[in-house]
CSV table of C-alpha atoms in Angstrom, one decimal:
chain,number,residue,atom,x,y,z
A,1,UNK,CA,113.9,91.8,83.2
A,2,UNK,CA,112.4,90.7,86.6
A,3,UNK,CA,108.8,89.8,86.3
A,4,UNK,CA,106.5,91.5,88.8
A,5,UNK,CA,102.9,90.5,89.5
A,6,UNK,CA,100.8,93.4,90.8
A,7,UNK,CA,97.5,92.9,92.6
A,8,UNK,CA,95.1,95.5,93.8
A,9,UNK,CA,93.3,94.1,96.8
A,10,UNK,CA,90.3,96.2,97.8
A,11,UNK,CA,87.6,95.4,100.3
A,12,UNK,CA,84.6,97.4,99.2
A,13,UNK,CA,86.6,100.4,97.9
A,14,UNK,CA,88.5,101.7,94.9
A,15,UNK,CA,92.2,102.5,94.8
A,16,UNK,CA,94.4,104.5,92.5
A,17,UNK,CA,97.6,102.6,91.8
A,18,UNK,CA,99.6,105.7,92.4
A,19,UNK,CA,100.5,105.6,96.2
A,20,UNK,CA,100.3,109.3,96.4
A,21,UNK,CA,96.6,109.3,95.6
A,22,UNK,CA,93.6,107.3,96.6
A,23,UNK,CA,90.0,107.0,95.5
A,24,UNK,CA,87.3,105.5,97.8
A,25,UNK,CA,83.6,104.7,97.7
A,26,UNK,CA,83.1,104.2,94.0
A,27,UNK,CA,79.7,102.5,94.3
A,28,UNK,CA,76.9,104.4,96.0
A,29,UNK,CA,79.0,107.1,97.5
A,30,UNK,CA,80.8,110.1,96.1
A,31,UNK,CA,84.3,109.4,95.1
A,32,UNK,CA,87.1,111.4,96.6
A,33,UNK,CA,90.6,111.4,95.3
A,34,UNK,CA,94.0,112.8,96.2
A,35,UNK,CA,93.2,113.3,99.8
A,36,UNK,CA,91.2,116.4,99.0
A,37,UNK,CA,87.6,115.3,99.2
A,38,UNK,CA,85.3,113.6,101.5
A,39,UNK,CA,83.4,110.3,101.5
A,40,UNK,CA,80.0,109.3,102.7
A,41,UNK,CA,79.4,106.6,105.2
A,42,UNK,CA,80.2,106.4,108.9
A,43,UNK,CA,82.0,104.3,111.3
A,44,UNK,CA,79.2,102.0,112.3
A,45,UNK,CA,79.3,98.3,113.0
A,46,UNK,CA,81.3,98.8,116.2
A,47,UNK,CA,84.2,100.7,114.7
A,48,UNK,CA,86.6,102.2,117.3
A,49,UNK,CA,90.0,103.8,116.8
A,50,UNK,CA,92.9,104.7,119.1
A,51,UNK,CA,95.9,106.4,117.6
A,52,UNK,CA,98.0,106.0,120.7
A,53,UNK,CA,98.7,109.7,121.0
A,54,UNK,CA,97.3,113.0,122.0
A,55,UNK,CA,97.5,115.0,118.8
A,56,UNK,CA,97.0,114.7,115.0
A,57,UNK,CA,100.8,114.4,114.4
A,58,UNK,CA,101.3,111.0,116.1
A,59,UNK,CA,100.1,109.0,113.2
A,60,UNK,CA,103.1,109.7,111.0
A,61,UNK,CA,101.7,112.7,109.2
A,62,UNK,CA,98.2,111.6,108.2
A,63,UNK,CA,96.7,113.7,105.5
A,64,UNK,CA,93.9,115.9,106.7
A,65,UNK,CA,91.8,114.9,103.7
A,66,UNK,CA,91.5,111.3,105.0
A,67,UNK,CA,87.8,110.8,105.8
A,68,UNK,CA,86.7,110.2,109.4
A,69,UNK,CA,85.4,106.8,108.3
A,70,UNK,CA,88.9,105.6,107.6
A,71,UNK,CA,90.1,103.5,110.6
A,72,UNK,CA,93.6,102.9,109.2
A,73,UNK,CA,95.5,104.3,106.3
A,74,UNK,CA,99.2,103.8,105.3
A,75,UNK,CA,101.0,104.7,102.1
A,76,UNK,CA,104.4,103.6,103.6
A,77,UNK,CA,105.9,107.0,102.8
A,78,UNK,CA,108.9,106.6,105.1
A,79,UNK,CA,112.1,104.6,105.6
A,80,UNK,CA,112.3,101.6,108.1
A,81,UNK,CA,115.0,99.0,108.1
A,82,UNK,CA,113.3,96.6,110.5
A,83,UNK,CA,109.6,96.3,110.8
A,84,UNK,CA,107.0,98.6,109.3
A,85,UNK,CA,107.1,101.6,111.7
A,86,UNK,CA,104.0,103.7,112.2
A,87,UNK,CA,101.0,104.0,109.9
A,88,UNK,CA,99.8,107.4,108.8
A,89,UNK,CA,96.4,106.6,110.5
A,90,UNK,CA,96.1,103.6,112.9
A,91,UNK,CA,99.2,103.7,115.0
A,92,UNK,CA,102.2,101.5,115.1
A,93,UNK,CA,102.5,98.3,113.2
A,94,UNK,CA,103.1,95.3,115.6
A,95,UNK,CA,105.3,92.6,114.0
A,96,UNK,CA,103.9,89.2,114.9
A,97,UNK,CA,107.0,87.4,113.5
A,98,UNK,CA,109.6,88.2,110.9
A,99,UNK,CA,110.5,91.8,111.8
A,100,UNK,CA,114.0,91.3,110.4
A,101,UNK,CA,112.4,90.4,107.0
A,102,UNK,CA,110.3,93.5,106.8
A,103,UNK,CA,111.3,97.0,105.8
A,104,UNK,CA,109.7,100.2,104.4
A,105,UNK,CA,111.0,102.6,101.8
A,106,UNK,CA,109.5,105.2,99.4
A,107,UNK,CA,105.9,104.1,99.4
A,108,UNK,CA,106.5,100.3,99.6
A,109,UNK,CA,106.5,97.8,102.4
A,110,UNK,CA,108.7,94.8,101.8
A,111,UNK,CA,107.9,91.3,103.2
A,112,UNK,CA,110.8,88.9,102.4
A,113,UNK,CA,110.4,85.2,102.5
A,114,UNK,CA,113.9,83.7,102.6
A,115,UNK,CA,113.0,80.0,102.7
A,116,UNK,CA,110.0,77.6,102.3
A,117,UNK,CA,107.6,77.6,105.3
A,118,UNK,CA,108.7,81.2,106.2
A,119,UNK,CA,106.0,83.6,107.3
A,120,UNK,CA,105.9,87.4,107.9
A,121,UNK,CA,103.0,89.1,109.6
A,122,UNK,CA,102.2,92.6,111.0
A,123,UNK,CA,99.1,94.1,112.5
A,124,UNK,CA,97.7,97.4,113.6
A,125,UNK,CA,96.9,96.6,117.2
A,126,UNK,CA,95.9,100.2,118.2
A,127,UNK,CA,92.7,100.0,116.1
A,128,UNK,CA,89.6,97.9,116.7
A,129,UNK,CA,86.9,97.5,114.1
A,130,UNK,CA,84.1,95.0,113.4
A,131,UNK,CA,82.5,95.8,110.1
A,132,UNK,CA,85.2,96.8,107.7
A,133,UNK,CA,86.5,97.2,104.1
A,134,UNK,CA,90.2,96.7,103.6
A,135,UNK,CA,92.4,97.7,100.7
A,136,UNK,CA,96.0,96.9,99.8
A,137,UNK,CA,98.1,96.5,96.7
A,138,UNK,CA,100.7,93.8,96.4
A,139,UNK,CA,103.4,92.4,94.1
A,140,UNK,CA,105.8,89.6,94.1
A,141,UNK,CA,109.3,89.7,92.6
A,142,UNK,CA,108.8,86.2,91.3
A,143,UNK,CA,106.0,83.7,91.2
A,144,UNK,CA,106.8,80.9,93.6
A,145,UNK,CA,106.7,77.3,92.4
A,146,UNK,CA,105.1,74.5,94.3
A,147,UNK,CA,102.0,75.7,96.1
A,148,UNK,CA,103.2,79.3,95.9
A,149,UNK,CA,102.8,82.2,98.2
A,150,UNK,CA,99.7,82.9,100.5
A,151,UNK,CA,99.0,86.6,100.7
A,152,UNK,CA,96.3,87.6,103.2
A,153,UNK,CA,94.6,90.6,104.7
A,154,UNK,CA,93.5,90.1,108.3
A,155,UNK,CA,90.2,91.4,109.7
A,156,UNK,CA,88.8,91.1,113.2
A,157,UNK,CA,92.2,89.9,114.3
A,158,UNK,CA,92.2,89.0,118.0
A,159,UNK,CA,95.6,87.4,118.2
A,160,UNK,CA,98.2,85.7,116.0
A,161,UNK,CA,95.9,82.6,115.9
A,162,UNK,CA,92.4,84.2,115.8
A,163,UNK,CA,91.5,86.1,112.7
A,164,UNK,CA,89.5,86.2,109.5
A,165,UNK,CA,91.5,86.4,106.3
A,166,UNK,CA,90.9,87.3,102.6
A,167,UNK,CA,93.5,85.4,100.7
A,168,UNK,CA,95.2,85.4,97.3
A,169,UNK,CA,97.4,82.4,96.7
A,170,UNK,CA,99.8,82.7,93.7
A,171,UNK,CA,101.7,79.9,92.1
A,172,UNK,CA,103.0,79.3,88.6
A,173,UNK,CA,99.7,77.8,87.5
A,174,UNK,CA,97.2,80.4,88.6
A,175,UNK,CA,95.9,82.8,91.3
A,176,UNK,CA,93.4,81.4,93.8
A,177,UNK,CA,90.9,83.1,96.1
A,178,UNK,CA,89.7,81.9,99.4
A,179,UNK,CA,88.2,83.1,102.7
A,180,UNK,CA,89.7,81.5,105.8
A,181,UNK,CA,89.8,81.8,109.6
A,182,UNK,CA,92.1,81.0,112.4
A,183,UNK,CA,90.1,80.1,115.5
A,184,UNK,CA,92.8,79.4,118.1
A,185,UNK,CA,95.3,77.1,116.2
A,186,UNK,CA,98.0,77.7,113.7
A,187,UNK,CA,96.1,75.8,111.1
A,188,UNK,CA,93.6,77.8,109.1
A,189,UNK,CA,90.1,76.6,108.2
A,190,UNK,CA,88.4,77.5,104.9
A,191,UNK,CA,85.2,79.3,105.3
A,192,UNK,CA,84.9,79.3,101.5
A,193,UNK,CA,87.2,76.9,99.6
A,194,UNK,CA,89.7,78.1,97.0
A,195,UNK,CA,88.5,79.2,93.6
A,196,UNK,CA,90.9,79.6,90.7
A,197,UNK,CA,91.1,82.9,88.9
A,198,UNK,CA,92.0,83.3,85.3
A,199,UNK,CA,94.7,85.9,85.2
A,200,UNK,CA,95.4,87.2,81.8
A,201,UNK,CA,97.3,90.3,83.0
A,202,UNK,CA,99.7,91.1,85.8
A,203,UNK,CA,97.1,93.1,87.7
A,204,UNK,CA,94.1,91.9,89.7
A,205,UNK,CA,91.5,93.9,91.7
A,206,UNK,CA,90.1,92.1,94.7
A,207,UNK,CA,87.2,93.2,96.9
A,208,UNK,CA,86.6,91.7,100.4
A,209,UNK,CA,83.8,92.7,102.9
A,210,UNK,CA,83.4,91.5,106.5
A,211,UNK,CA,80.2,92.6,108.3
A,212,UNK,CA,77.5,91.5,110.7
A,213,UNK,CA,77.7,89.0,113.6
A,214,UNK,CA,76.3,85.7,114.5
A,215,UNK,CA,76.8,85.0,111.7
A,216,UNK,CA,79.4,87.2,110.1
A,217,UNK,CA,79.0,87.6,106.3
A,218,UNK,CA,82.2,87.6,104.3
A,219,UNK,CA,82.4,88.4,100.6
A,220,UNK,CA,85.2,88.4,98.1
A,221,UNK,CA,85.5,89.1,94.4
A,222,UNK,CA,88.3,89.6,91.9
A,223,UNK,CA,88.7,90.8,88.3
A,224,UNK,CA,91.4,92.1,86.0
A,225,UNK,CA,92.4,95.6,87.1
A,226,UNK,CA,92.0,97.0,83.6
A,227,UNK,CA,88.5,95.7,83.2
A,228,UNK,CA,85.2,96.7,84.7
A,229,UNK,CA,84.2,95.4,88.1
A,230,UNK,CA,81.6,92.6,88.0
A,231,UNK,CA,78.4,93.0,89.9
A,232,UNK,CA,78.5,89.5,91.5
A,233,UNK,CA,80.7,88.2,94.3
A,234,UNK,CA,83.2,85.4,93.5
A,235,UNK,CA,83.0,84.0,97.1
A,236,UNK,CA,80.3,84.5,99.7
A,237,UNK,CA,80.4,82.7,103.1
A,238,UNK,CA,79.3,83.1,106.7
A,239,UNK,CA,80.8,82.2,110.0
A,240,UNK,CA,79.8,82.4,113.7
A,241,UNK,CA,83.0,81.5,115.5
A,242,UNK,CA,82.4,83.2,118.9
A,243,UNK,CA,85.9,84.8,119.2
A,244,UNK,CA,85.5,86.5,115.8
A,245,UNK,CA,82.2,88.2,116.2
A,246,UNK,CA,83.6,91.2,117.9
A,247,UNK,CA,85.8,94.1,116.7
A,248,UNK,CA,89.5,93.3,116.2
A,249,UNK,CA,92.7,94.4,114.6
A,250,UNK,CA,93.7,94.5,110.9
A,251,UNK,CA,96.9,93.5,109.2
A,252,UNK,CA,98.9,91.7,106.6
A,253,UNK,CA,100.5,88.3,106.5
A,254,UNK,CA,102.5,86.3,103.9
A,255,UNK,CA,103.5,82.7,103.8
A,256,UNK,CA,105.7,80.7,101.4
A,257,UNK,CA,104.7,77.1,100.9
A,258,UNK,CA,106.9,74.3,102.0
A,259,UNK,CA,106.9,72.9,98.4
A,260,UNK,CA,108.4,76.1,96.9
A,261,UNK,CA,112.0,75.6,95.6
A,262,UNK,CA,112.7,79.0,94.2
A,263,UNK,CA,113.1,81.1,97.4
A,264,UNK,CA,113.6,83.8,98.3
A,265,UNK,CA,110.4,85.5,97.3
A,266,UNK,CA,109.7,89.1,98.1
A,267,UNK,CA,106.1,90.4,98.5
A,268,UNK,CA,105.7,94.2,98.2
A,269,UNK,CA,102.7,96.1,99.6
A,270,UNK,CA,101.5,99.6,99.1
A,271,UNK,CA,98.6,101.8,100.2
A,272,UNK,CA,96.9,99.8,103.0
A,273,UNK,CA,93.4,101.0,104.0
A,274,UNK,CA,90.8,100.0,106.5
A,275,UNK,CA,87.4,101.7,106.2
A,276,UNK,CA,84.5,101.2,108.7
A,277,UNK,CA,81.2,100.3,107.2
């Protein structure tokens, strides 16, 4: 039987593992599930949104129950053979590189990494948000050896080489958390250095928050998905890189380390959400 590692990656929100349902704002706001309720909180912090169209149908069938505070939302409930197509809320996915290694089917987005040093990346470039909470779930069909796979959510993305990232690195030893940035080069810089996580189960919940400016505060925490959420953050950092203090795009990126010898590795995403603070 193929071993699959599932991770629930949530930036200041809660998420049902069923892609047909969602639950948000499980801290100081009223939880709403299944697309039928509402959620407190607004779209402050410089949140803006453009759906690239003139009516509510252009976002690929967005559920009317999605709260107005949601900047982007995608359950990948469609079929695409190249690239990711169009999100339910947030417009079209722009493939930065690796479109031929991306596809969508039945609630899942597939990012294939055929060989070491391969990357795949996609962003929602029709949205712009500064203070955000992001959520996604991901799995890998196998745990890469060597340094493993680097799986990141991008926030305040200005370009392929300018972005903040909340990262989970998986290899056959452990799972590692870090907060990083790209500030104009292809080599990322750690804002908060890697911290190993003890993963006793195949599911991890991760929360990442990006807010403020000059400096921006970035927070990340993780815990077993079947356990209660801790009250403290695993990683907290700040950064004042000028290019990253404004609103930007959001997206997903995956990289397979050059030391991996068991390629190909397939990362699968489902239920991607960006919520304005």
